[in-house]
Amino acid sequence: MYVGKTLFAQVMEFVPWTSFARIVQRHGGNSRVRTLSCAEQFRAMAFAQLTWRESLRDIEASLSAHTSKLYAMGFRSAVKRSTLADANERRDWRIWSDLAAVLIRRARKLYAGDAVLGVDLDNTVYALDSSTIDLCLSLFDWAPFRSTKAAVKLHTLLDLRGAIPAFIHISDGKLHDVNVLDMLVFEAGAFYVMDRGYVDFERLHAVHRAGAFFVTRAKSPMDAQRVYSAPTDRSTGVISDQQVRLNGYYSARKYPEHLRRIRFKDPTSGKTLIFLTNNTALPALTIAALYKSRWQVELFFKWIKQHLRIKHFLGNSENAVKTQVWCAVATYVLIAIVRKELQLDASLYTCLQILSVSVFEKTELSCALQPDASRIEPLDAANQLNLFSF
């Protein structure tokens, strides 16, 4: 792989270019294109993500400073900001969402053997949540949110084994989170962990009918009648473990089955939480641990907002924004694949930090992302000049 290639070129070798070519052909991405093919556009956008470029001018200037290395990086010619801007505006954003989907499938296979933090389960565990990115209403009028500002929402279903997004939907700020449940194809036997914003009994019953399990928090007040109470050990924090049925006329029709209601007092915060689930087999503490693992999706949103360029957009149109977000997701998953394929101990954060300052370096990728500390010889203090010697 190495053979004198830059780190960026080595990372790009992990992209499934054959599958990408079929995606481009399906969407006509290279139709009537003279310069900057779809492959070059992705390389430019991935370069911007890896090196934290925040404007088209910044991308152009950074690449132009290394003209002699562009061909080896996969560029046939210099990248002009106007050409890249036009490509982001006009080329179908679904090209990049389909590429991200291919990478996600590959990454999920690589991380399938990883355990979910704090939970001993063989089942797949997903966390569902959304994150809002605020925008200026005068520039992004296609994404209304409030009366005075715009926003886009990233609705994400995160596979907690490896923190790989299994599903992402980008919408304007007005789409309510619960509507995303209608877009999902539920996996039998899997657990879907959600906050109480997703409590809709008709949709939760659809999860139940699909043979999947949900774990969420109950809204207050909740009109339900206790049917059965299981014995609990209050010293563990589990106050009650009950089977309940809904009393409301409409809610009972939407969810006619019994629900499991667990009242749990968090020993750390002292707060009492009420969980709802359709799983009756797992211990109550495991259900509490599953809900606690939901915070990984919050950390995922925080992480990508801090380390990927999805706050400053290179274009104002819906297509340009979705193109940038999907390219960011594809880059994130690509580095996760690189980390797993090369069996690196370094965290994803460390890998991105190293690449951000060394994409043009010509060294072996595995060595660059996982330097051997034992090879770093300590300096001989006796041979060092003393600044204050007289």
PDB file of C-alpha atoms in Angstrom, residues 76-318:
ATOM      1  CA  ARG A  76      -6.128  15.378 -12.474  1.00  0.00           C
ATOM      2  CA  SER A  77      -5.783  19.141 -12.113  1.00  0.00           C
ATOM      3  CA  ALA A  78      -5.880  21.894  -9.529  1.00  0.00           C
ATOM      4  CA  VAL A  79      -9.184  22.253  -7.637  1.00  0.00           C
ATOM      5  CA  LYS A  80     -10.867  25.615  -8.242  1.00  0.00           C
ATOM      6  CA  ARG A  81     -13.291  26.903  -5.629  1.00  0.00           C
ATOM      7  CA  SER A  82     -15.888  27.885  -8.241  1.00  0.00           C
ATOM      8  CA  THR A  83     -15.781  24.396  -9.779  1.00  0.00           C
ATOM      9  CA  LEU A  84     -16.153  22.732  -6.374  1.00  0.00           C
ATOM     10  CA  ALA A  85     -18.986  25.088  -5.438  1.00  0.00           C
ATOM     11  CA  ASP A  86     -20.856  24.264  -8.665  1.00  0.00           C
ATOM     12  CA  ALA A  87     -20.358  20.534  -8.100  1.00  0.00           C
ATOM     13  CA  ASN A  88     -21.754  20.760  -4.560  1.00  0.00           C
ATOM     14  CA  GLU A  89     -24.749  22.740  -5.800  1.00  0.00           C
ATOM     15  CA  ARG A  90     -25.649  20.596  -8.811  1.00  0.00           C
ATOM     16  CA  ARG A  91     -24.634  16.988  -8.206  1.00  0.00           C
ATOM     17  CA  ASP A  92     -27.252  14.861  -6.520  1.00  0.00           C
ATOM     18  CA  TRP A  93     -26.555  14.557  -2.777  1.00  0.00           C
ATOM     19  CA  ARG A  94     -27.780  10.971  -2.927  1.00  0.00           C
ATOM     20  CA  ILE A  95     -24.436  10.014  -4.507  1.00  0.00           C
ATOM     21  CA  TRP A  96     -22.762  10.724  -1.177  1.00  0.00           C
ATOM     22  CA  SER A  97     -25.529   9.213   0.944  1.00  0.00           C
ATOM     23  CA  ASP A  98     -25.262   5.991  -1.089  1.00  0.00           C
ATOM     24  CA  LEU A  99     -21.479   5.998  -0.693  1.00  0.00           C
ATOM     25  CA  ALA A 100     -21.870   6.501   3.057  1.00  0.00           C
ATOM     26  CA  ALA A 101     -24.341   3.592   3.138  1.00  0.00           C
ATOM     27  CA  VAL A 102     -21.785   1.295   1.474  1.00  0.00           C
ATOM     28  CA  LEU A 103     -19.109   2.351   3.951  1.00  0.00           C
ATOM     29  CA  ILE A 104     -21.500   1.951   6.885  1.00  0.00           C
ATOM     30  CA  ARG A 105     -22.336  -1.630   5.885  1.00  0.00           C
ATOM     31  CA  ARG A 106     -18.634  -2.442   5.729  1.00  0.00           C
ATOM     32  CA  ALA A 107     -17.880  -0.750   9.053  1.00  0.00           C
ATOM     33  CA  ARG A 108     -20.726  -2.495  10.867  1.00  0.00           C
ATOM     34  CA  LYS A 109     -19.376  -5.884   9.777  1.00  0.00           C
ATOM     35  CA  LEU A 110     -15.935  -4.956  11.094  1.00  0.00           C
ATOM     36  CA  TYR A 111     -17.307  -3.806  14.465  1.00  0.00           C
ATOM     37  CA  ALA A 112     -19.903  -6.588  14.804  1.00  0.00           C
ATOM     38  CA  GLY A 113     -17.819  -8.406  17.415  1.00  0.00           C
ATOM     39  CA  ASP A 114     -17.405  -5.374  19.677  1.00  0.00           C
ATOM     40  CA  ALA A 115     -19.346  -5.221  22.928  1.00  0.00           C
ATOM     41  CA  VAL A 116     -21.773  -2.483  23.919  1.00  0.00           C
ATOM     42  CA  LEU A 117     -20.282  -0.443  26.729  1.00  0.00           C
ATOM     43  CA  GLY A 118     -21.693  -1.513  30.114  1.00  0.00           C
ATOM     44  CA  VAL A 119     -24.144  -4.088  28.680  1.00  0.00           C
ATOM     45  CA  ASP A 120     -23.560  -7.837  28.344  1.00  0.00           C
ATOM     46  CA  LEU A 121     -25.845  -8.677  25.413  1.00  0.00           C
ATOM     47  CA  ASP A 122     -25.498 -10.532  22.131  1.00  0.00           C
ATOM     48  CA  ASN A 123     -28.357  -8.536  20.592  1.00  0.00           C
ATOM     49  CA  THR A 124     -27.728  -5.495  18.435  1.00  0.00           C
ATOM     50  CA  VAL A 125     -28.360  -2.285  20.372  1.00  0.00           C
ATOM     51  CA  TYR A 126     -29.296   0.944  18.600  1.00  0.00           C
ATOM     52  CA  ALA A 127     -29.642   4.427  20.044  1.00  0.00           C
ATOM     53  CA  LEU A 128     -31.981   6.823  18.247  1.00  0.00           C
ATOM     54  CA  ASP A 129     -31.768  10.587  18.612  1.00  0.00           C
ATOM     55  CA  SER A 130     -31.460  13.824  16.657  1.00  0.00           C
ATOM     56  CA  SER A 131     -29.215  16.862  16.741  1.00  0.00           C
ATOM     57  CA  THR A 132     -30.009  20.350  15.469  1.00  0.00           C
ATOM     58  CA  ILE A 133     -27.567  22.533  13.515  1.00  0.00           C
ATOM     59  CA  ASP A 134     -28.638  26.180  13.612  1.00  0.00           C
ATOM     60  CA  LEU A 135     -28.523  28.173  10.371  1.00  0.00           C
ATOM     61  CA  CYS A 136     -29.267  31.689   9.194  1.00  0.00           C
ATOM     62  CA  LEU A 137     -32.843  31.958   7.899  1.00  0.00           C
ATOM     63  CA  SER A 138     -31.987  34.579   5.251  1.00  0.00           C
ATOM     64  CA  LEU A 139     -29.380  32.236   3.690  1.00  0.00           C
ATOM     65  CA  PHE A 140     -31.067  28.861   4.282  1.00  0.00           C
ATOM     66  CA  ASP A 141     -34.738  29.663   3.730  1.00  0.00           C
ATOM     67  CA  TRP A 142     -35.410  26.066   2.595  1.00  0.00           C
ATOM     68  CA  ALA A 143     -34.844  24.831   6.201  1.00  0.00           C
ATOM     69  CA  PRO A 144     -37.331  26.719   8.420  1.00  0.00           C
ATOM     70  CA  PHE A 145     -37.150  26.143  12.164  1.00  0.00           C
ATOM     71  CA  ARG A 146     -38.240  29.164  14.201  1.00  0.00           C
ATOM     72  CA  SER A 147     -39.755  32.436  13.055  1.00  0.00           C
ATOM     73  CA  THR A 148     -36.315  34.064  12.971  1.00  0.00           C
ATOM     74  CA  LYS A 149     -33.886  31.235  12.220  1.00  0.00           C
ATOM     75  CA  ALA A 150     -33.369  28.110  10.165  1.00  0.00           C
ATOM     76  CA  ALA A 151     -31.920  24.718  11.088  1.00  0.00           C
ATOM     77  CA  VAL A 152     -31.282  21.214   9.850  1.00  0.00           C
ATOM     78  CA  LYS A 153     -31.728  18.105  11.948  1.00  0.00           C
ATOM     79  CA  LEU A 154     -29.552  15.008  11.866  1.00  0.00           C
ATOM     80  CA  HIS A 155     -31.765  12.074  12.836  1.00  0.00           C
ATOM     81  CA  THR A 156     -29.376   9.243  13.625  1.00  0.00           C
ATOM     82  CA  LEU A 157     -29.764   5.591  14.529  1.00  0.00           C
ATOM     83  CA  LEU A 158     -26.431   4.654  16.075  1.00  0.00           C
ATOM     84  CA  ASP A 159     -25.184   1.090  16.311  1.00  0.00           C
ATOM     85  CA  LEU A 160     -23.558   1.140  19.738  1.00  0.00           C
ATOM     86  CA  ARG A 161     -20.982  -1.453  18.704  1.00  0.00           C
ATOM     87  CA  GLY A 162     -18.298   0.894  17.438  1.00  0.00           C
ATOM     88  CA  ALA A 163     -20.565   3.970  17.381  1.00  0.00           C
ATOM     89  CA  ILE A 164     -21.362   3.501  13.686  1.00  0.00           C
ATOM     90  CA  PRO A 165     -24.463   5.314  12.334  1.00  0.00           C
ATOM     91  CA  ALA A 166     -26.765   2.675  10.828  1.00  0.00           C
ATOM     92  CA  PHE A 167     -29.319   5.235   9.601  1.00  0.00           C
ATOM     93  CA  ILE A 168     -29.194   8.985   9.068  1.00  0.00           C
ATOM     94  CA  HIS A 169     -31.939  11.291   7.853  1.00  0.00           C
ATOM     95  CA  ILE A 170     -31.354  14.997   7.257  1.00  0.00           C
ATOM     96  CA  SER A 171     -34.440  17.187   7.558  1.00  0.00           C
ATOM     97  CA  ASP A 172     -35.382  20.772   8.229  1.00  0.00           C
ATOM     98  CA  GLY A 173     -35.735  21.853  11.831  1.00  0.00           C
ATOM     99  CA  LYS A 174     -39.522  21.471  11.952  1.00  0.00           C
ATOM    100  CA  LEU A 175     -39.694  17.686  11.493  1.00  0.00           C
ATOM    101  CA  HIS A 176     -40.636  16.129  14.838  1.00  0.00           C
ATOM    102  CA  ASP A 177     -38.328  13.374  16.005  1.00  0.00           C
ATOM    103  CA  VAL A 178     -41.074  10.779  16.390  1.00  0.00           C
ATOM    104  CA  ASN A 179     -41.806  10.836  12.640  1.00  0.00           C
ATOM    105  CA  VAL A 180     -38.442   9.181  11.983  1.00  0.00           C
ATOM    106  CA  LEU A 181     -39.812   5.939  13.457  1.00  0.00           C
ATOM    107  CA  ASP A 182     -41.949   5.649  10.313  1.00  0.00           C
ATOM    108  CA  MET A 183     -38.777   5.593   8.177  1.00  0.00           C
ATOM    109  CA  LEU A 184     -37.027   2.752   9.989  1.00  0.00           C
ATOM    110  CA  VAL A 185     -37.105  -0.947   9.140  1.00  0.00           C
ATOM    111  CA  PHE A 186     -36.937  -2.624  12.530  1.00  0.00           C
ATOM    112  CA  GLU A 187     -34.602  -5.568  13.045  1.00  0.00           C
ATOM    113  CA  ALA A 188     -36.118  -8.512  14.917  1.00  0.00           C
ATOM    114  CA  GLY A 189     -34.382  -9.142  18.223  1.00  0.00           C
ATOM    115  CA  ALA A 190     -32.601  -5.775  18.262  1.00  0.00           C
ATOM    116  CA  PHE A 191     -32.990  -3.161  21.004  1.00  0.00           C
ATOM    117  CA  TYR A 192     -33.934   0.430  20.138  1.00  0.00           C
ATOM    118  CA  VAL A 193     -33.106   2.872  22.926  1.00  0.00           C
ATOM    119  CA  MET A 194     -34.828   6.276  22.726  1.00  0.00           C
ATOM    120  CA  ASP A 195     -35.654   9.211  24.944  1.00  0.00           C
ATOM    121  CA  ARG A 196     -39.258  10.081  25.782  1.00  0.00           C
ATOM    122  CA  GLY A 197     -39.578  12.371  22.785  1.00  0.00           C
ATOM    123  CA  TYR A 198     -40.154   9.220  20.745  1.00  0.00           C
ATOM    124  CA  VAL A 199     -43.004   7.904  22.904  1.00  0.00           C
ATOM    125  CA  ASP A 200     -45.889   7.310  20.517  1.00  0.00           C
ATOM    126  CA  PHE A 201     -47.791   4.166  21.405  1.00  0.00           C
ATOM    127  CA  GLU A 202     -48.915   3.379  17.872  1.00  0.00           C
ATOM    128  CA  ARG A 203     -45.343   3.541  16.586  1.00  0.00           C
ATOM    129  CA  LEU A 204     -43.979   1.651  19.609  1.00  0.00           C
ATOM    130  CA  HIS A 205     -46.487  -1.092  18.904  1.00  0.00           C
ATOM    131  CA  ALA A 206     -45.077  -1.288  15.369  1.00  0.00           C
ATOM    132  CA  VAL A 207     -41.661  -1.955  16.928  1.00  0.00           C
ATOM    133  CA  HIS A 208     -43.239  -4.671  19.073  1.00  0.00           C
ATOM    134  CA  ARG A 209     -45.007  -6.311  16.099  1.00  0.00           C
ATOM    135  CA  ALA A 210     -41.691  -6.397  14.199  1.00  0.00           C
ATOM    136  CA  GLY A 211     -40.201  -8.583  16.933  1.00  0.00           C
ATOM    137  CA  ALA A 212     -37.843  -5.854  18.130  1.00  0.00           C
ATOM    138  CA  PHE A 213     -37.510  -4.365  21.604  1.00  0.00           C
ATOM    139  CA  PHE A 214     -37.644  -0.743  22.688  1.00  0.00           C
ATOM    140  CA  VAL A 215     -36.387   0.969  25.827  1.00  0.00           C
ATOM    141  CA  THR A 216     -37.555   4.496  26.543  1.00  0.00           C
ATOM    142  CA  ARG A 217     -38.653   6.770  29.363  1.00  0.00           C
ATOM    143  CA  ALA A 218     -42.266   7.305  30.309  1.00  0.00           C
ATOM    144  CA  LYS A 219     -43.882  10.681  29.869  1.00  0.00           C
ATOM    145  CA  SER A 220     -45.447  12.284  32.907  1.00  0.00           C
ATOM    146  CA  PRO A 221     -48.274  11.863  33.673  1.00  0.00           C
ATOM    147  CA  MET A 222     -48.889   8.357  32.301  1.00  0.00           C
ATOM    148  CA  ASP A 223     -52.364   6.854  32.617  1.00  0.00           C
ATOM    149  CA  ALA A 224     -51.671   3.159  33.226  1.00  0.00           C
ATOM    150  CA  GLN A 225     -52.893   0.458  35.593  1.00  0.00           C
ATOM    151  CA  ARG A 226     -50.616  -2.031  37.312  1.00  0.00           C
ATOM    152  CA  VAL A 227     -51.276  -5.670  36.383  1.00  0.00           C
ATOM    153  CA  TYR A 228     -48.401  -7.445  38.096  1.00  0.00           C
ATOM    154  CA  SER A 229     -45.411  -6.502  40.260  1.00  0.00           C
ATOM    155  CA  ALA A 230     -42.165  -8.475  40.289  1.00  0.00           C
ATOM    156  CA  PRO A 231     -40.054  -8.633  43.444  1.00  0.00           C
ATOM    157  CA  THR A 232     -37.174  -6.141  43.515  1.00  0.00           C
ATOM    158  CA  ASP A 233     -34.105  -5.378  45.568  1.00  0.00           C
ATOM    159  CA  ARG A 234     -34.262  -1.687  46.371  1.00  0.00           C
ATOM    160  CA  SER A 235     -30.604  -1.596  47.368  1.00  0.00           C
ATOM    161  CA  THR A 236     -29.759  -1.939  43.644  1.00  0.00           C
ATOM    162  CA  GLY A 237     -31.748   1.190  42.811  1.00  0.00           C
ATOM    163  CA  VAL A 238     -34.733  -0.672  41.307  1.00  0.00           C
ATOM    164  CA  ILE A 239     -37.792   0.642  43.170  1.00  0.00           C
ATOM    165  CA  SER A 240     -40.444  -1.283  41.210  1.00  0.00           C
ATOM    166  CA  ASP A 241     -40.714  -3.648  38.231  1.00  0.00           C
ATOM    167  CA  GLN A 242     -44.302  -3.859  36.972  1.00  0.00           C
ATOM    168  CA  GLN A 243     -46.444  -5.075  34.107  1.00  0.00           C
ATOM    169  CA  VAL A 244     -48.999  -2.370  33.239  1.00  0.00           C
ATOM    170  CA  ARG A 245     -51.767  -1.767  30.741  1.00  0.00           C
ATOM    171  CA  LEU A 246     -52.724   1.596  29.340  1.00  0.00           C
ATOM    172  CA  ASN A 247     -56.007   3.107  30.544  1.00  0.00           C
ATOM    173  CA  GLY A 248     -56.558   5.833  27.986  1.00  0.00           C
ATOM    174  CA  TYR A 249     -59.135   5.085  25.304  1.00  0.00           C
ATOM    175  CA  TYR A 250     -56.887   6.000  22.377  1.00  0.00           C
ATOM    176  CA  SER A 251     -53.579   4.883  23.889  1.00  0.00           C
ATOM    177  CA  ALA A 252     -55.033   1.464  24.801  1.00  0.00           C
ATOM    178  CA  ARG A 253     -56.233   0.987  21.236  1.00  0.00           C
ATOM    179  CA  LYS A 254     -52.836   1.994  19.856  1.00  0.00           C
ATOM    180  CA  TYR A 255     -50.913  -0.300  22.241  1.00  0.00           C
ATOM    181  CA  PRO A 256     -53.242  -3.100  23.413  1.00  0.00           C
ATOM    182  CA  GLU A 257     -50.413  -5.244  24.886  1.00  0.00           C
ATOM    183  CA  HIS A 258     -48.988  -5.034  28.382  1.00  0.00           C
ATOM    184  CA  LEU A 259     -45.960  -2.811  28.948  1.00  0.00           C
ATOM    185  CA  ARG A 260     -43.165  -3.260  31.426  1.00  0.00           C
ATOM    186  CA  ARG A 261     -42.642  -0.234  33.679  1.00  0.00           C
ATOM    187  CA  ILE A 262     -39.463   0.016  35.756  1.00  0.00           C
ATOM    188  CA  ARG A 263     -38.932   2.703  38.363  1.00  0.00           C
ATOM    189  CA  PHE A 264     -35.219   3.210  38.996  1.00  0.00           C
ATOM    190  CA  LYS A 265     -33.371   5.593  41.303  1.00  0.00           C
ATOM    191  CA  ASP A 266     -30.025   6.608  39.852  1.00  0.00           C
ATOM    192  CA  PRO A 267     -27.459   6.244  42.673  1.00  0.00           C
ATOM    193  CA  THR A 268     -25.220   8.875  41.075  1.00  0.00           C
ATOM    194  CA  SER A 269     -27.677  11.714  40.513  1.00  0.00           C
ATOM    195  CA  GLY A 270     -30.380  10.661  42.955  1.00  0.00           C
ATOM    196  CA  LYS A 271     -33.038  11.126  40.254  1.00  0.00           C
ATOM    197  CA  THR A 272     -35.892   8.662  39.867  1.00  0.00           C
ATOM    198  CA  LEU A 273     -36.365   7.489  36.271  1.00  0.00           C
ATOM    199  CA  ILE A 274     -39.294   5.523  34.857  1.00  0.00           C
ATOM    200  CA  PHE A 275     -38.473   3.224  31.951  1.00  0.00           C
ATOM    201  CA  LEU A 276     -40.878   1.603  29.507  1.00  0.00           C
ATOM    202  CA  THR A 277     -40.027  -1.497  27.522  1.00  0.00           C
ATOM    203  CA  ASN A 278     -41.677  -4.432  25.816  1.00  0.00           C
ATOM    204  CA  ASN A 279     -38.925  -6.827  26.923  1.00  0.00           C
ATOM    205  CA  THR A 280     -39.933  -8.997  29.873  1.00  0.00           C
ATOM    206  CA  ALA A 281     -36.898 -11.294  30.039  1.00  0.00           C
ATOM    207  CA  LEU A 282     -33.966  -9.049  30.900  1.00  0.00           C
ATOM    208  CA  PRO A 283     -33.249  -8.000  34.504  1.00  0.00           C
ATOM    209  CA  ALA A 284     -34.399  -4.517  35.442  1.00  0.00           C
ATOM    210  CA  LEU A 285     -30.809  -3.367  35.972  1.00  0.00           C
ATOM    211  CA  THR A 286     -29.925  -4.395  32.411  1.00  0.00           C
ATOM    212  CA  ILE A 287     -32.802  -2.292  31.094  1.00  0.00           C
ATOM    213  CA  ALA A 288     -31.466   0.652  33.113  1.00  0.00           C
ATOM    214  CA  ALA A 289     -27.965   0.028  31.723  1.00  0.00           C
ATOM    215  CA  LEU A 290     -29.360  -0.066  28.177  1.00  0.00           C
ATOM    216  CA  TYR A 291     -30.960   3.326  28.629  1.00  0.00           C
ATOM    217  CA  LYS A 292     -27.752   4.686  30.094  1.00  0.00           C
ATOM    218  CA  SER A 293     -25.894   3.522  26.965  1.00  0.00           C
ATOM    219  CA  ARG A 294     -28.122   5.893  24.960  1.00  0.00           C
ATOM    220  CA  TRP A 295     -25.761   8.698  25.934  1.00  0.00           C
ATOM    221  CA  GLN A 296     -23.313   7.365  23.376  1.00  0.00           C
ATOM    222  CA  VAL A 297     -25.412   8.917  20.632  1.00  0.00           C
ATOM    223  CA  GLU A 298     -25.229  12.260  22.453  1.00  0.00           C
ATOM    224  CA  LEU A 299     -21.453  11.885  22.594  1.00  0.00           C
ATOM    225  CA  PHE A 300     -21.459  10.983  18.892  1.00  0.00           C
ATOM    226  CA  PHE A 301     -23.237  14.243  18.010  1.00  0.00           C
ATOM    227  CA  LYS A 302     -20.917  16.234  20.227  1.00  0.00           C
ATOM    228  CA  TRP A 303     -17.902  14.523  18.704  1.00  0.00           C
ATOM    229  CA  ILE A 304     -18.793  15.077  15.047  1.00  0.00           C
ATOM    230  CA  LYS A 305     -19.743  18.714  15.706  1.00  0.00           C
ATOM    231  CA  GLN A 306     -16.346  19.298  17.290  1.00  0.00           C
ATOM    232  CA  HIS A 307     -14.172  17.326  14.883  1.00  0.00           C
ATOM    233  CA  LEU A 308     -15.990  17.397  11.515  1.00  0.00           C
ATOM    234  CA  ARG A 309     -16.844  20.445   9.444  1.00  0.00           C
ATOM    235  CA  ILE A 310     -20.636  20.530   9.622  1.00  0.00           C
ATOM    236  CA  LYS A 311     -21.166  23.909  11.293  1.00  0.00           C
ATOM    237  CA  HIS A 312     -19.725  26.103   8.540  1.00  0.00           C
ATOM    238  CA  PHE A 313     -21.224  25.180   5.188  1.00  0.00           C
ATOM    239  CA  LEU A 314     -19.594  25.653   1.790  1.00  0.00           C
ATOM    240  CA  GLY A 315     -22.919  26.346   0.067  1.00  0.00           C
ATOM    241  CA  ASN A 316     -26.394  27.579   0.965  1.00  0.00           C
ATOM    242  CA  SER A 317     -28.662  25.297  -1.055  1.00  0.00           C
ATOM    243  CA  GLU A 318     -30.242  22.150   0.307  1.00  0.00           C
TER     244      GLU A 318
END
